[in-house]
PDB file of C-alpha atoms and ligand atoms in Angstrom:
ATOM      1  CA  UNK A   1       0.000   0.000   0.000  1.00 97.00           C
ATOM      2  CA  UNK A   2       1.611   3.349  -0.792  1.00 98.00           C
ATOM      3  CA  UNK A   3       0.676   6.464   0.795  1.00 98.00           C
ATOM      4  CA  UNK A   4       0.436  10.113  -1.119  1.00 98.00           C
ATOM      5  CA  UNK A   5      -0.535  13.394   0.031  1.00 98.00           C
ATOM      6  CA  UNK A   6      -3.615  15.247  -1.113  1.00 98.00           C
ATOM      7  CA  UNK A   7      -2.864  18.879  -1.166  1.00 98.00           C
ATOM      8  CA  UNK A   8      -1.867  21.657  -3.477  1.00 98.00           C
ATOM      9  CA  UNK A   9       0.720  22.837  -0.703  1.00 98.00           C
ATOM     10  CA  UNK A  10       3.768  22.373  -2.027  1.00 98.00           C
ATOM     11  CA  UNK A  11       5.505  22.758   1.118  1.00 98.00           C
ATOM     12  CA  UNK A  12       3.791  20.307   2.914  1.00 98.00           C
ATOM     13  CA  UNK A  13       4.330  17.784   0.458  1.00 98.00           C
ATOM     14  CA  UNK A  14       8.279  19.047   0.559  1.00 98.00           C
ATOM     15  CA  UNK A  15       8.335  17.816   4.440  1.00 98.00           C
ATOM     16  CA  UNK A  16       5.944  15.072   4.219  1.00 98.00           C
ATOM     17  CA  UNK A  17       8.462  13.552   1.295  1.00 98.00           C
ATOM     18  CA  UNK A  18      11.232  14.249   3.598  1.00 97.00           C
ATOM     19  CA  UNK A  19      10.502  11.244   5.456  1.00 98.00           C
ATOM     20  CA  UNK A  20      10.893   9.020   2.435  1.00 98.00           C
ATOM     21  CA  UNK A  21       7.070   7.807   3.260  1.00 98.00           C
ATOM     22  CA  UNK A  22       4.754   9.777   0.915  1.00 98.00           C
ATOM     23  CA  UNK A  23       5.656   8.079  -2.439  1.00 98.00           C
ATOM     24  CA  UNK A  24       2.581  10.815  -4.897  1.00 98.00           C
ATOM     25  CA  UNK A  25       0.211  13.431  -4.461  1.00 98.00           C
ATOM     26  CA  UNK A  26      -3.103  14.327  -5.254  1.00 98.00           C
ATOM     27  CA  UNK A  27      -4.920  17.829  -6.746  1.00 98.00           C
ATOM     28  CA  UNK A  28      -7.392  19.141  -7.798  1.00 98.00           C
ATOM     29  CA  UNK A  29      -9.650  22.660  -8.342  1.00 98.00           C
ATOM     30  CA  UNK A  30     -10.804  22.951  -4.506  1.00 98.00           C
ATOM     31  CA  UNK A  31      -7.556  21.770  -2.837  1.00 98.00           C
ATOM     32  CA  UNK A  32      -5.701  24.429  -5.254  1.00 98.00           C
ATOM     33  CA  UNK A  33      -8.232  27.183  -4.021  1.00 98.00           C
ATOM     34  CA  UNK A  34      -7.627  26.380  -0.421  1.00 98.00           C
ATOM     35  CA  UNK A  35      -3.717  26.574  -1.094  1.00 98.00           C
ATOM     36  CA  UNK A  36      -3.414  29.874  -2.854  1.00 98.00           C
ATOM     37  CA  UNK A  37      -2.577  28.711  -6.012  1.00 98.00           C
ATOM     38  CA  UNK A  38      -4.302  29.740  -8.948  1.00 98.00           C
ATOM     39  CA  UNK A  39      -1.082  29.281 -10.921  1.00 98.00           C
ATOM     40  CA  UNK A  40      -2.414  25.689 -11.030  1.00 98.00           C
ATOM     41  CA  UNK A  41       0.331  24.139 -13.569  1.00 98.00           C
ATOM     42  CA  UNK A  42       3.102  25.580 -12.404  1.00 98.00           C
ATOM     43  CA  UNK A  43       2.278  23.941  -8.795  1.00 98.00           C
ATOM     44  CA  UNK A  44       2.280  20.613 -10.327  1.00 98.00           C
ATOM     45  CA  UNK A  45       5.602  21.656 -11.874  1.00 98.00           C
ATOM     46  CA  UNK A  46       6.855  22.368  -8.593  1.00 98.00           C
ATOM     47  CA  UNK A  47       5.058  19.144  -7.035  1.00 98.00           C
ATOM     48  CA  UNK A  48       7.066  16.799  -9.735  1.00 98.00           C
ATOM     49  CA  UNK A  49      10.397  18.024  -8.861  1.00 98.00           C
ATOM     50  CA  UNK A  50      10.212  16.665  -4.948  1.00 98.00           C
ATOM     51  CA  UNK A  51      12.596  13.997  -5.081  1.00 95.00           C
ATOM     52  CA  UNK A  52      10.572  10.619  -4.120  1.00 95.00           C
ATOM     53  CA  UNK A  53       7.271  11.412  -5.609  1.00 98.00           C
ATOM     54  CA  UNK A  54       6.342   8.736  -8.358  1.00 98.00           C
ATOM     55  CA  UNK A  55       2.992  10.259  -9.292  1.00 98.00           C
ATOM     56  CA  UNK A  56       1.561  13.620  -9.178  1.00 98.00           C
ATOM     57  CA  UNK A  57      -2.098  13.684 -10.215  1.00 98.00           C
ATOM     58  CA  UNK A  58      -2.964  16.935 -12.238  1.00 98.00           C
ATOM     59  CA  UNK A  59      -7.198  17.446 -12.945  1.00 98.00           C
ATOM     60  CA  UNK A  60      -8.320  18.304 -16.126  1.00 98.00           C
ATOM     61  CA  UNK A  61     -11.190  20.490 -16.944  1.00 98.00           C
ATOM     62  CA  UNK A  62     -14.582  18.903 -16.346  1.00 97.00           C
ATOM     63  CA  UNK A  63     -16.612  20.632 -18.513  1.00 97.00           C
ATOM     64  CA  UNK A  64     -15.055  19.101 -21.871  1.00 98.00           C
ATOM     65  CA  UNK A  65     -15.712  16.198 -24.006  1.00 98.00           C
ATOM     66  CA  UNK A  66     -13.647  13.237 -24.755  1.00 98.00           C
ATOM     67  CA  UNK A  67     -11.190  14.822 -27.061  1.00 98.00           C
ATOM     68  CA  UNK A  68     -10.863  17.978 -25.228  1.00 98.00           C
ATOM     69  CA  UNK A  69     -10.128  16.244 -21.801  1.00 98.00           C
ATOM     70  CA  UNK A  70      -7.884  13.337 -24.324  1.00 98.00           C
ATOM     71  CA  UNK A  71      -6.045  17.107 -25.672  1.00 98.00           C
ATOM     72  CA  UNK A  72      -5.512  18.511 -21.999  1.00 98.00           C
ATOM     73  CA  UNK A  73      -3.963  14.861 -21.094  1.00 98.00           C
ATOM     74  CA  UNK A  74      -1.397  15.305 -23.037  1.00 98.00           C
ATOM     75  CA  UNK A  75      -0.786  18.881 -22.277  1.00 98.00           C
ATOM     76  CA  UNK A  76      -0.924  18.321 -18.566  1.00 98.00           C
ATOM     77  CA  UNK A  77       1.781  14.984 -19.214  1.00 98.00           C
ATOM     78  CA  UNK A  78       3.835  16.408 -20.883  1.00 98.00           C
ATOM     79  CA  UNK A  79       4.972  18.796 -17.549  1.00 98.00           C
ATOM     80  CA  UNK A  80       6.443  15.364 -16.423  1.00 98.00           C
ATOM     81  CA  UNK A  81       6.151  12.578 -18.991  1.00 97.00           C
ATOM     82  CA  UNK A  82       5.392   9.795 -17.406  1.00 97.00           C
ATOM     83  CA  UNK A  83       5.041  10.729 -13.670  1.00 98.00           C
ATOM     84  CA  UNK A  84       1.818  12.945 -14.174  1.00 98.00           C
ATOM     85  CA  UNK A  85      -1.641  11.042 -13.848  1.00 98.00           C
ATOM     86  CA  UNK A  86      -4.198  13.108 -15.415  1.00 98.00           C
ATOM     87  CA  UNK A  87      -7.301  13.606 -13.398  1.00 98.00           C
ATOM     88  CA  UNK A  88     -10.425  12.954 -15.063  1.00 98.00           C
ATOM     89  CA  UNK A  89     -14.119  12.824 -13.862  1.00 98.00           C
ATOM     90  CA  UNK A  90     -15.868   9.422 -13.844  1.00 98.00           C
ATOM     91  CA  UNK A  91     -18.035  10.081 -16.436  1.00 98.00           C
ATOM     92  CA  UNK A  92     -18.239   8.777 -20.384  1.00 98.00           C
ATOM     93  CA  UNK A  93     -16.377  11.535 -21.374  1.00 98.00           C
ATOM     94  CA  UNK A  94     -13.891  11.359 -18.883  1.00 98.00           C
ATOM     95  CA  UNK A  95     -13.422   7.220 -19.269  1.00 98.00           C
ATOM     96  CA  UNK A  96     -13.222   7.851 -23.163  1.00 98.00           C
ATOM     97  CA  UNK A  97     -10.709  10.255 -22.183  1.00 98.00           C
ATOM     98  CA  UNK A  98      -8.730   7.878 -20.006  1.00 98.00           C
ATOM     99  CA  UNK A  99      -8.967   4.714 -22.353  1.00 98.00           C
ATOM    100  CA  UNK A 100      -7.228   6.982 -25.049  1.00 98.00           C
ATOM    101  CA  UNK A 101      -5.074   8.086 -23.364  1.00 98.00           C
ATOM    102  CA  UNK A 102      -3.686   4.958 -22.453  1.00 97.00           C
ATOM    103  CA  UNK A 103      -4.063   3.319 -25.781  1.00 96.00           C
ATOM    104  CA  UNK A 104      -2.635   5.904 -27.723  1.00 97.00           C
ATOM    105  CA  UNK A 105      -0.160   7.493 -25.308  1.00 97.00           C
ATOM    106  CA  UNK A 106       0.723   5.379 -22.061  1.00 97.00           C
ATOM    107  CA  UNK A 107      -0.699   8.203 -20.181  1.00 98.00           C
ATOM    108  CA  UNK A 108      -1.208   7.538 -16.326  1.00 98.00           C
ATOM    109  CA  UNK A 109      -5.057   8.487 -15.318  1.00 98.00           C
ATOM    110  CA  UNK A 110      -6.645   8.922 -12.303  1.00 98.00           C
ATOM    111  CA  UNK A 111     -11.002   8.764 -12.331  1.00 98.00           C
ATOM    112  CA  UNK A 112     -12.210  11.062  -9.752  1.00 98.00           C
ATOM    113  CA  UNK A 113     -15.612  11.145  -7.877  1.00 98.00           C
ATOM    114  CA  UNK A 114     -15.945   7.523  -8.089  1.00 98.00           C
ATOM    115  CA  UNK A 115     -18.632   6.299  -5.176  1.00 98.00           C
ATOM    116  CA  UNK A 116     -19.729   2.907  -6.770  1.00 98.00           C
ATOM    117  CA  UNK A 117     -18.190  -0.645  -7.819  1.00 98.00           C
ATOM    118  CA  UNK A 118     -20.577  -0.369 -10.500  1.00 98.00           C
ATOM    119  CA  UNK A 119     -18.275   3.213 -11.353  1.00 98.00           C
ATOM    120  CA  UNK A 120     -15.324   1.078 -10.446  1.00 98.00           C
ATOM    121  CA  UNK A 121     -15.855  -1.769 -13.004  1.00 98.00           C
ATOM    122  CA  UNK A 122     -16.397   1.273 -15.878  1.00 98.00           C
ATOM    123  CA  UNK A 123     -13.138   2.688 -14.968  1.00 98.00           C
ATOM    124  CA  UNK A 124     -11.591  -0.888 -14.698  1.00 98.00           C
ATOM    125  CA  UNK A 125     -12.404  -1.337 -18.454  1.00 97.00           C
ATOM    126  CA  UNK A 126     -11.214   1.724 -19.868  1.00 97.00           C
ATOM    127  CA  UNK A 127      -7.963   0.382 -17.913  1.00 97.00           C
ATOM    128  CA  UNK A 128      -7.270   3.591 -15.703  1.00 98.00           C
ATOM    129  CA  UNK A 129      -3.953   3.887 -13.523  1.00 98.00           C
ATOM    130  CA  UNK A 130      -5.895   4.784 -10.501  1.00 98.00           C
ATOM    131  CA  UNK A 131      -9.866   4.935  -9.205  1.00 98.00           C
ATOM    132  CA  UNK A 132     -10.504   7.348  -6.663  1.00 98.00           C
ATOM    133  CA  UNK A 133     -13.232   6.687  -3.995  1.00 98.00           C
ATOM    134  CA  UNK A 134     -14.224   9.633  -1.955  1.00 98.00           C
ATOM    135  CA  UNK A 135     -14.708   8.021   1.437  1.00 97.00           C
ATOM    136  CA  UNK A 136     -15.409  11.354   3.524  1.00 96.00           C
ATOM    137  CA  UNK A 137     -17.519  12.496   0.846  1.00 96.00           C
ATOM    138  CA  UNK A 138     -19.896   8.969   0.769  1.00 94.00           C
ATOM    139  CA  UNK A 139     -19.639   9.286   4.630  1.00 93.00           C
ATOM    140  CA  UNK A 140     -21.342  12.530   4.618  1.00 90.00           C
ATOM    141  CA  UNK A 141     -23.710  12.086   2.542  1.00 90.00           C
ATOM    142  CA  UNK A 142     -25.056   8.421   3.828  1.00 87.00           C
ATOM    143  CA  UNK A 143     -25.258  10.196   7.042  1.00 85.00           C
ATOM    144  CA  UNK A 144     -26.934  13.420   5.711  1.00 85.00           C
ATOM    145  CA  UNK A 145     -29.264  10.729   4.083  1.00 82.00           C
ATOM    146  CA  UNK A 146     -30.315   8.487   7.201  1.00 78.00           C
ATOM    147  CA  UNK A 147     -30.199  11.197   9.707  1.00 75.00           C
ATOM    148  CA  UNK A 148     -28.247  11.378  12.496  1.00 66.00           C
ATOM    149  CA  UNK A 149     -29.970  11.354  15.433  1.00 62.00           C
ATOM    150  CA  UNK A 150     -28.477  13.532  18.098  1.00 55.00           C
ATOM    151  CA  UNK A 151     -29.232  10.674  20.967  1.00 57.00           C
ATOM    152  CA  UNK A 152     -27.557   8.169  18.807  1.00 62.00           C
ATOM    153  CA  UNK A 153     -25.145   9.544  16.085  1.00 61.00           C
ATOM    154  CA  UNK A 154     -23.284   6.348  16.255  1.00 73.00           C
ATOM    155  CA  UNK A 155     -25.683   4.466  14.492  1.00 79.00           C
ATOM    156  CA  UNK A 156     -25.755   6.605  11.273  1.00 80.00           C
ATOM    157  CA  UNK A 157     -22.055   6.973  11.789  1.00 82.00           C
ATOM    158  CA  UNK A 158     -21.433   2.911  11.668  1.00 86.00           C
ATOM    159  CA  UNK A 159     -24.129   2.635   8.936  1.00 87.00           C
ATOM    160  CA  UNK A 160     -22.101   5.000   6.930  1.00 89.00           C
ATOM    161  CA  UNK A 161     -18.778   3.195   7.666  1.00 92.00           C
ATOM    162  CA  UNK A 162     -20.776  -0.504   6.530  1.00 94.00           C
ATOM    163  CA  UNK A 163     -21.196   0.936   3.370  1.00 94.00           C
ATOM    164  CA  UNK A 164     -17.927   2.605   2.942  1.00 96.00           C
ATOM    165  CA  UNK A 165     -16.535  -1.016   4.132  1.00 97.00           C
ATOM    166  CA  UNK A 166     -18.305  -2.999   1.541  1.00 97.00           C
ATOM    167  CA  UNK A 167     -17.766  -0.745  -1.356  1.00 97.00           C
ATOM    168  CA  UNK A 168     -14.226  -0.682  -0.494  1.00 98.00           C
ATOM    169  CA  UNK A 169     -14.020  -4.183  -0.186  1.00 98.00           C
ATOM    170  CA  UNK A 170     -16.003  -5.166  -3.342  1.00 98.00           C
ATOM    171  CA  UNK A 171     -13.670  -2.958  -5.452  1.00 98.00           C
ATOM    172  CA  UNK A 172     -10.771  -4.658  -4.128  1.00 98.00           C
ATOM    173  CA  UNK A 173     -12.181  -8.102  -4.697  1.00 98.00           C
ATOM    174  CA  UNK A 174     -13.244  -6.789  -8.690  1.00 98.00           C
ATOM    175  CA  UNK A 175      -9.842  -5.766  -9.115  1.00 97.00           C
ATOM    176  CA  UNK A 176      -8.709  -9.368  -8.120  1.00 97.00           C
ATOM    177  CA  UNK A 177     -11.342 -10.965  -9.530  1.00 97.00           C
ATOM    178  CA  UNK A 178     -11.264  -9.450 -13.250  1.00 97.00           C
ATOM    179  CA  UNK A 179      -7.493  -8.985 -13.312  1.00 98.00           C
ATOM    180  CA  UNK A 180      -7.411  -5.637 -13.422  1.00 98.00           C
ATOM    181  CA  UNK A 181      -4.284  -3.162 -13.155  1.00 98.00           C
ATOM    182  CA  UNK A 182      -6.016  -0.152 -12.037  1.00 98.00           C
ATOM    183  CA  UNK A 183      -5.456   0.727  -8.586  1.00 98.00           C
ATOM    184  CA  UNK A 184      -7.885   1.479  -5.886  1.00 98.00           C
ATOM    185  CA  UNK A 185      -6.982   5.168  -4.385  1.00 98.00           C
ATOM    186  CA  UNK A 186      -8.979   5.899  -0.950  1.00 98.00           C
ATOM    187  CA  UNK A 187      -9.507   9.517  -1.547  1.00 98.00           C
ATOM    188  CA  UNK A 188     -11.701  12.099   0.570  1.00 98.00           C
ATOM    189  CA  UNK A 189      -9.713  10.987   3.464  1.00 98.00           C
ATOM    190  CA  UNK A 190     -10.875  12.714   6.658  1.00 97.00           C
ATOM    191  CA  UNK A 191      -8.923  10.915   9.669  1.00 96.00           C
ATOM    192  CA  UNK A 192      -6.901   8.186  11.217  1.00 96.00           C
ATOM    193  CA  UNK A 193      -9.983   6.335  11.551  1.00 96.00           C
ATOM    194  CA  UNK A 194     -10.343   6.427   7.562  1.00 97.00           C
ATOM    195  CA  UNK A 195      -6.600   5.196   6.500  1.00 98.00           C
ATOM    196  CA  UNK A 196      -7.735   2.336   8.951  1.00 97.00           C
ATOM    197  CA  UNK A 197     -10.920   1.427   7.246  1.00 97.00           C
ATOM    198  CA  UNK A 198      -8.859   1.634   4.214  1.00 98.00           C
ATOM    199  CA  UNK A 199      -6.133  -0.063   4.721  1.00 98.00           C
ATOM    200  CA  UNK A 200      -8.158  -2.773   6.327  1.00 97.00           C
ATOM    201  CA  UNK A 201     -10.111  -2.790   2.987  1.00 98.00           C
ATOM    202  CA  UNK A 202      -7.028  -3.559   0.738  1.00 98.00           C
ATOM    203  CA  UNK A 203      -6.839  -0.665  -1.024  1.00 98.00           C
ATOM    204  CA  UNK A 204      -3.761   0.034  -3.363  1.00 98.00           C
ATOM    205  CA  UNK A 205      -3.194   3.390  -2.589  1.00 98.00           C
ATOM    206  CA  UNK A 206      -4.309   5.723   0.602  1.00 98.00           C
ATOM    207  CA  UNK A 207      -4.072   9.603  -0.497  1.00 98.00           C
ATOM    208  CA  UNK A 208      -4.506  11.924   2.623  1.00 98.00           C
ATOM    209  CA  UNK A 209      -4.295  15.585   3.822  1.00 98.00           C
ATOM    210  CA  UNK A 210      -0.907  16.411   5.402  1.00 98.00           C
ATOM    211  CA  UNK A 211      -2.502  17.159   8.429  1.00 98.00           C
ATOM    212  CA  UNK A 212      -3.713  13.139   8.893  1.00 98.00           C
ATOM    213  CA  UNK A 213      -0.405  12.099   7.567  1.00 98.00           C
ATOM    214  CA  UNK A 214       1.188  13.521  10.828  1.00 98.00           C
ATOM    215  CA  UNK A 215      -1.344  12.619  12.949  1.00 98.00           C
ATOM    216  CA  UNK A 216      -1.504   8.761  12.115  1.00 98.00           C
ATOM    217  CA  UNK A 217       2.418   8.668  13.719  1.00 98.00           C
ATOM    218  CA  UNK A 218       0.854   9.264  17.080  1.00 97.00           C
ATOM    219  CA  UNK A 219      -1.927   6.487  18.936  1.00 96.00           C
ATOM    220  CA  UNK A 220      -4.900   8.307  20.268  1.00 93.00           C
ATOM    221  CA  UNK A 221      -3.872   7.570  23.610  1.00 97.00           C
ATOM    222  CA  UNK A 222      -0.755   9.589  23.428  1.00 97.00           C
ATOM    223  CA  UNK A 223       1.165   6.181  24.634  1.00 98.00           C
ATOM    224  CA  UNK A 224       4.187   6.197  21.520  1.00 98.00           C
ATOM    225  CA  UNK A 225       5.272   9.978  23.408  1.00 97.00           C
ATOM    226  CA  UNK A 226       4.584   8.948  26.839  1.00 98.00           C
ATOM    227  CA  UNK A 227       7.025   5.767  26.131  1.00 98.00           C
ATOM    228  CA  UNK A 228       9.356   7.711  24.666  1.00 98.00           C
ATOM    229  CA  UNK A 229       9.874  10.160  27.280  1.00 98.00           C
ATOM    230  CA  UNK A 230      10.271   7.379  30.010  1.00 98.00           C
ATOM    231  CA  UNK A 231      12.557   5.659  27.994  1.00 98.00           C
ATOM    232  CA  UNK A 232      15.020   8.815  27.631  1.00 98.00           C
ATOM    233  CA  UNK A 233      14.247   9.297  31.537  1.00 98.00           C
ATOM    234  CA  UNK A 234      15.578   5.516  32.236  1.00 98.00           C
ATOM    235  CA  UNK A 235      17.907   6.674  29.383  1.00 98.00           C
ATOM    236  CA  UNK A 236      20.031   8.571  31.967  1.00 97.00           C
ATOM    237  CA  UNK A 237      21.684   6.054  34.473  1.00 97.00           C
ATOM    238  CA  UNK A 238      23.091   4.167  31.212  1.00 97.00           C
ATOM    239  CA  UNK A 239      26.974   5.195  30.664  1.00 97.00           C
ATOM    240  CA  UNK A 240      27.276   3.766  26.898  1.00 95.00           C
TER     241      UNK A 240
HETATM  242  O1  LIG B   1      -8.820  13.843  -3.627  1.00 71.41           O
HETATM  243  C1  LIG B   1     -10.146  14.167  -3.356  1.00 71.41           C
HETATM  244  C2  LIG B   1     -10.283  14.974  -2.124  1.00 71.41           C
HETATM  245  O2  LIG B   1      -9.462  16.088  -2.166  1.00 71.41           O
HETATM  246  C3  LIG B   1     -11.661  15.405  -1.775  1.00 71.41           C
HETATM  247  O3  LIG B   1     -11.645  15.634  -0.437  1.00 71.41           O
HETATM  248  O4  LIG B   1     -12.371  16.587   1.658  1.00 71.41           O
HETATM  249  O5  LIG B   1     -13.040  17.677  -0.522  1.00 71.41           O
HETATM  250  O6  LIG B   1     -14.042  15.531   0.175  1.00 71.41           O
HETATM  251  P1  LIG B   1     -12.851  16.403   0.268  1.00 71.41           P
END
């Protein structure tokens, strides 16, 4: 399972990378809004030249057709040949999109938006690099959808994470099953609790925000720190 980072910070993914962990990164519109940076290609420039970064996902637009989105593909490659996935929505335009530009040009793609296995099996035949399932966005809306009731938010909380679980898992097993390369990307990642449910699922690929990147190096119980002080305490006695 590798892990990426999914940001347009370029900073963060500079110290993130540092730790030789964080092996791509994920974009798009939103995330390159929240980071300041409307120069949008040169960021991915920028993202491509951290040393340890295999993939860099760059999004096209979404309002094209096939051969637009197929046209920006190649623009939007050719920043990095070959380390560039181009991001593409899961729809027929955007698998057309992806299946030519993998025929034609060995292009790396990445299908956003992607909530089903029914999505996943589309994206598996038009032979993407990577599908990307928004967990935190399915999360919110299965909850929005069975209500949460404020006595018992658990239950539309562990509903939510059922469904999450068996989508996650069925994709996995489709990918096994039909012996397909494309790899299953847990996007939409909210917390710890997420990379768990992900990683527990199989997935190929977990992309997270910087902020649960750090966070998933501590336990919730603070117990990693609290060991590590004592042992630097009982440290002191020791002469070599
Ligand atoms: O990679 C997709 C991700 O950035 C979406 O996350 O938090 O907007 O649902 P979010």
């Amino acid at each position: 399972m590798k892990m990426f980072l999914d940001t347009c910070n370029v900073e963060a993914v500079r110290n993130a990378a540092d730790t030789g962990l964080i092996s791509g990164v994920t974009t798009n519109p939103t995330l390159a809004k929240k980071a300041n940076r409307p120069d949008y290609r040169k960021m991915i420039s920028e993202m491509c030249d951290i040393s340890g970064l295999e993939s860099v996902s760059a999004q096209a637009r979404e309002d094209q057709n096939a051969d637009g989105m197929f046209r920006e593909g190649i623009e939007l490659d050719a920043i990095f040949p070959g380390k560039i996935a181009v991001k593409l929505p899961m729809n027929p335009h955007g698998l057309t999109a992806a299946k030519l530009l993998r025929r034609k040009k060995e292009i790396h793609t990445n299908i956003t938006l992607t909530f089903t296995p029914n999505q996943a099996l589309l994206a598996m035949e038009a032979k993407v690099t990577f599908i990307s399932y928004f967990m935190g966005r399915q999360e919110d809306k299965i909850r929005e959808k069975h209500g949460e009731d404020p006595k018992a938010p658990s239950e539309a909380e562990s509903y939510a994470i059922s469904e999450i679980r068996r989508d996650l898992e069925r994709m996995v097993s489709y990918k096994e099953r039909y012996g397909s390369e494309s790899k299953i990307l847990a996007a939409s990642v909210r917390d710890f609790t997420h990379v768990t449910l992900a990683a527990d699922c199989g997935v190929d690929v977990i992309s997270m925000p910087p902020e649960v990147f750090w966070d998933i190096f501590s336990d919730p119980l603070g117990l990693t720190e609290d060991g590590i002080k004592r042992f630097l305490k009982d440290r002191e006695p020791l002469t070599s």
